[in-house]
Amino acid sequence: MNRRSFCRTAIAASVAAAIPILPGCSKKAPVATGADTSIRAISLDGAELELEKAAVRELGESMTGPVLLSGHPEYDGARMVWNGMHDRRPALIARCMSTEDVSNAVTFARERELLTAVRGGGHSWPGKSVCDDGIMIDLSLMNTVSADADARRAHARGGALLNALDTAALEKGLVTTAGVVSHTGVGGFTLGGGMGRLNRKYGLAIDNLRSAQIVTADGIVRRISDQDEADLFWAVRGGGGNFGVVTEFEFELHPFDRNVFSGSIIWPIAEAKDVLEFYGGWYQDLSDAMYVGPAMATMPDGTGIVIMEVVYNGDPAIGEKELEPLRKLGTPIDDGVKMQDYMVMQTQEDVAFGHGVRSYIKNGMVSEITQDLVDAMIDAYIDDPRLAMFTHTLGGAAKRVGELDTAFPHRNAETMLGVGGGWMDPADDESGIAKSREWYYKLEPFMGGYYDNIDFDGAAAAGNYGPAYDRLRTIKAQYDPGNLFRLNSNIEPA
Ligand SMILES: Cc1cc2nc3c(=O)[nH]c(=O)nc-3n(C[C@H](O)[C@H](O)[C@H](O)COP(=O)(O)OP(=O)(O)OC[C@H]3O[C@@H](n4cnc5c(N)ncnc54)[C@H](O)[C@@H]3O)c2cc1C
């Protein structure tokens, strides 16, 4: 995602609003005091519930990590999620430190039919990982990743962030597909599919997932893979958080030289037509090693720009040759493609997309970049520094996986096309959302389905999952018949 102006506008404010980083805590936190014997909460279907404080205390005593209630000094920090638009207050926050903690919290919630949110990295655009008056099962203290060079595997705990995954793998000269902002959670990212700058060569994150440990709604801890409970393993690869709480992900890693030919080329918006038309006729023949995709944005000074972000995962001399026709195009304002450490690209948007930014995004999947789509992109562009159009380039290995081999429903797409932006002032919400939608709706006729992970509004899961939906519903009925895990793009149990 390369939205330079959105990035720059967001920088100062996002630093000011950064989420407090809470230290790990292994001591038991007090869960409840006072004369009242119960806590008000809500059930899965929104009915009022009274939670016995004694039962909450018992949950706290069963866990290694703390259970936080409103008024606890860590409560406000723990309930905050990435998107500053969501200010919700769970009845309790179970800060898990082990798989057993997760199992205890899940059982507590299921037995009471308590509204349940599961927080990995907290980056859900619609804020699905936090709820009002329910339980938040918080995995953010379960955040470590280890990499095994001989086995070429990484093991990421359920609340790990992408930075930890990249860092652990790169230290061993290895890598796997991870997204473009490094404080995003491995959990939600992977369960929704997982697009990144290496997905043309190695596939999506789910294509590299070899096994997982999951706590299902019955509280049982399961190891799932192609050999073990294969239906459930199929479902979690694209089906989001519908099937349980994943406490560990096992990824395949690939040998990788972290010094990569990469960067961005920027042209003035007046050259957007030439650049996008060229791209539309060029991208189909690119090698899997070449990741390149367009974005359109406006700098804070009002200068409109079209950007191509490039990562070439291979011999730089070959990459340079492959990129040459694009570099020769028009009169770029800047050409920053050069040899640089992979983590420069993987972290370059971290501050711009800092915690607390108020952000709205919509997207759709595109199977072909036609002349009509290019014309629509030019026509739809809005010169507002808060907003941008961006892409996640797919194709290559991500496209060669069979449509129903995993639950991820968009294998025929060449790219994901997103529109939206971010701002800090709540007064900007209405116009920011309205303009994002205006821009997006002009492109919607060229889209089929959407990537649930990068969408504020979402739509009915049924339509988006296409032919995978019936199987997903059957598996949901088997592992979560009461729909405990419903704060996601929800799959109704069959
Ligand atoms: C700034 C930014 C950049 C992004 N860049 C990319 C990108 O490059 N590529 C890409 O594909 N996506 C990207 N995304 C989208 C991202 O993949 C989703 O927002 C994803 O849901 C984030 O996961 P999370 O764990 O941080 O989120 P959370 O808000 O914690 O969770 C999101 C959903 O997943 C569930 N969940 C999370 N962890 C677990 C778990 N361990 N077990 C079960 N359920 C779980 C939650 O219950 C919730 O329903 C980006 C998002 C943001 C905000």
Tab-separated table of C-alpha atoms and ligand atoms in Angstrom, residues 1 82 117-125 128-129 139 158-159 179-181 183-189 191 194-196 241 244-247 249 353 392 451 453-454 487-488, ligand 1:
chain	number	residue	atom	x	y	z
A	1	MET	CA	0.000	0.000	0.000
A	82	TRP	CA	-5.663	0.040	15.769
A	117	ALA	CA	-14.309	-10.875	20.568
A	118	VAL	CA	-10.867	-12.322	19.826
A	119	ARG	CA	-7.968	-9.903	19.511
A	120	GLY	CA	-4.804	-10.806	17.651
A	121	GLY	CA	-2.977	-7.702	16.406
A	122	GLY	CA	-6.105	-5.510	16.688
A	123	HIS	CA	-5.961	-4.287	13.050
A	124	SER	CA	-9.442	-5.254	11.908
A	125	TRP	CA	-10.748	-2.237	9.956
A	128	LYS	CA	-14.143	-6.862	15.102
A	129	SER	CA	-11.578	-7.686	17.787
A	139	LEU	CA	-3.813	-12.665	22.547
A	158	GLY	CA	-1.628	-16.367	18.069
A	159	GLY	CA	-1.044	-12.725	19.002
A	179	GLY	CA	1.849	-7.949	4.821
A	180	VAL	CA	3.038	-4.420	4.247
A	181	VAL	CA	2.579	-2.821	7.694
A	183	HIS	CA	2.467	-3.998	13.360
A	184	THR	CA	-0.423	-5.956	11.777
A	185	GLY	CA	-1.305	-9.211	13.561
A	186	VAL	CA	-0.250	-12.559	12.119
A	187	GLY	CA	-3.611	-13.934	13.360
A	188	GLY	CA	-6.256	-12.001	11.449
A	189	PHE	CA	-3.890	-11.463	8.510
A	191	LEU	CA	-6.825	-16.417	8.707
A	194	GLY	CA	-2.631	-12.877	3.870
A	195	MET	CA	-1.385	-10.806	0.914
A	196	GLY	CA	2.142	-9.434	0.777
A	241	GLY	CA	-11.713	-16.267	12.933
A	244	GLY	CA	-11.792	-20.949	16.947
A	245	VAL	CA	-8.835	-19.158	18.469
A	246	VAL	CA	-5.556	-20.044	16.782
A	247	THR	CA	-2.805	-20.077	19.376
A	249	PHE	CA	0.693	-20.867	13.306
A	353	PHE	CA	-0.500	3.807	9.580
A	392	HIS	CA	-2.247	-5.488	-3.650
A	451	TYR	CA	-10.946	-9.107	0.402
A	453	ASN	CA	-9.362	-8.349	5.668
A	454	ILE	CA	-9.142	-4.895	4.069
A	487	LEU	CA	-17.383	-11.124	15.473
A	488	ASN	CA	-15.795	-11.648	12.061
B	1	LIG	C1	-2.402	-0.778	8.481
B	1	LIG	C2	-2.867	-2.106	7.938
B	1	LIG	C3	-2.132	-2.734	6.951
B	1	LIG	C4	-2.559	-3.946	6.430
B	1	LIG	N1	-1.836	-4.560	5.448
B	1	LIG	C5	-2.234	-5.755	4.976
B	1	LIG	C6	-1.479	-6.449	4.004
B	1	LIG	O1	-0.442	-6.001	3.568
B	1	LIG	N2	-1.939	-7.632	3.553
B	1	LIG	C7	-3.102	-8.179	4.024
B	1	LIG	O2	-3.462	-9.264	3.578
B	1	LIG	N3	-3.836	-7.550	4.947
B	1	LIG	C8	-3.430	-6.359	5.426
B	1	LIG	N4	-4.172	-5.725	6.371
B	1	LIG	C9	-5.427	-6.306	6.797
B	1	LIG	C10	-5.197	-7.274	7.937
B	1	LIG	O3	-4.756	-8.504	7.413
B	1	LIG	C11	-6.501	-7.466	8.716
B	1	LIG	O4	-6.899	-6.245	9.280
B	1	LIG	C12	-6.339	-8.527	9.780
B	1	LIG	O5	-7.605	-8.873	10.249
B	1	LIG	C13	-5.481	-8.041	10.901
B	1	LIG	O6	-5.241	-9.053	11.812
B	1	LIG	P1	-5.057	-8.685	13.343
B	1	LIG	O7	-4.790	-9.955	14.065
B	1	LIG	O8	-4.137	-7.564	13.482
B	1	LIG	O9	-6.500	-8.118	13.651
B	1	LIG	P2	-7.558	-8.292	14.810
B	1	LIG	O10	-8.351	-7.045	14.776
B	1	LIG	O11	-6.941	-8.677	16.099
B	1	LIG	O12	-8.414	-9.490	14.288
B	1	LIG	C14	-9.088	-9.466	13.063
B	1	LIG	C15	-10.045	-10.654	13.000
B	1	LIG	O13	-9.298	-11.873	13.093
B	1	LIG	C16	-9.641	-12.588	14.277
B	1	LIG	N5	-8.397	-13.097	14.860
B	1	LIG	C17	-7.237	-12.412	15.029
B	1	LIG	N6	-6.297	-13.235	15.530
B	1	LIG	C18	-6.883	-14.433	15.702
B	1	LIG	C19	-6.428	-15.695	16.181
B	1	LIG	N7	-5.178	-15.871	16.584
B	1	LIG	N8	-7.312	-16.725	16.198
B	1	LIG	C20	-8.580	-16.553	15.770
B	1	LIG	N9	-9.073	-15.391	15.314
B	1	LIG	C21	-8.222	-14.350	15.284
B	1	LIG	C22	-10.358	-11.583	15.159
B	1	LIG	O14	-11.273	-12.175	16.010
B	1	LIG	C23	-11.039	-10.673	14.145
B	1	LIG	O15	-12.243	-11.242	13.709
B	1	LIG	C24	-3.746	-4.527	6.918
B	1	LIG	C25	-4.474	-3.896	7.916
B	1	LIG	C26	-4.046	-2.696	8.421
B	1	LIG	C27	-4.863	-1.998	9.470
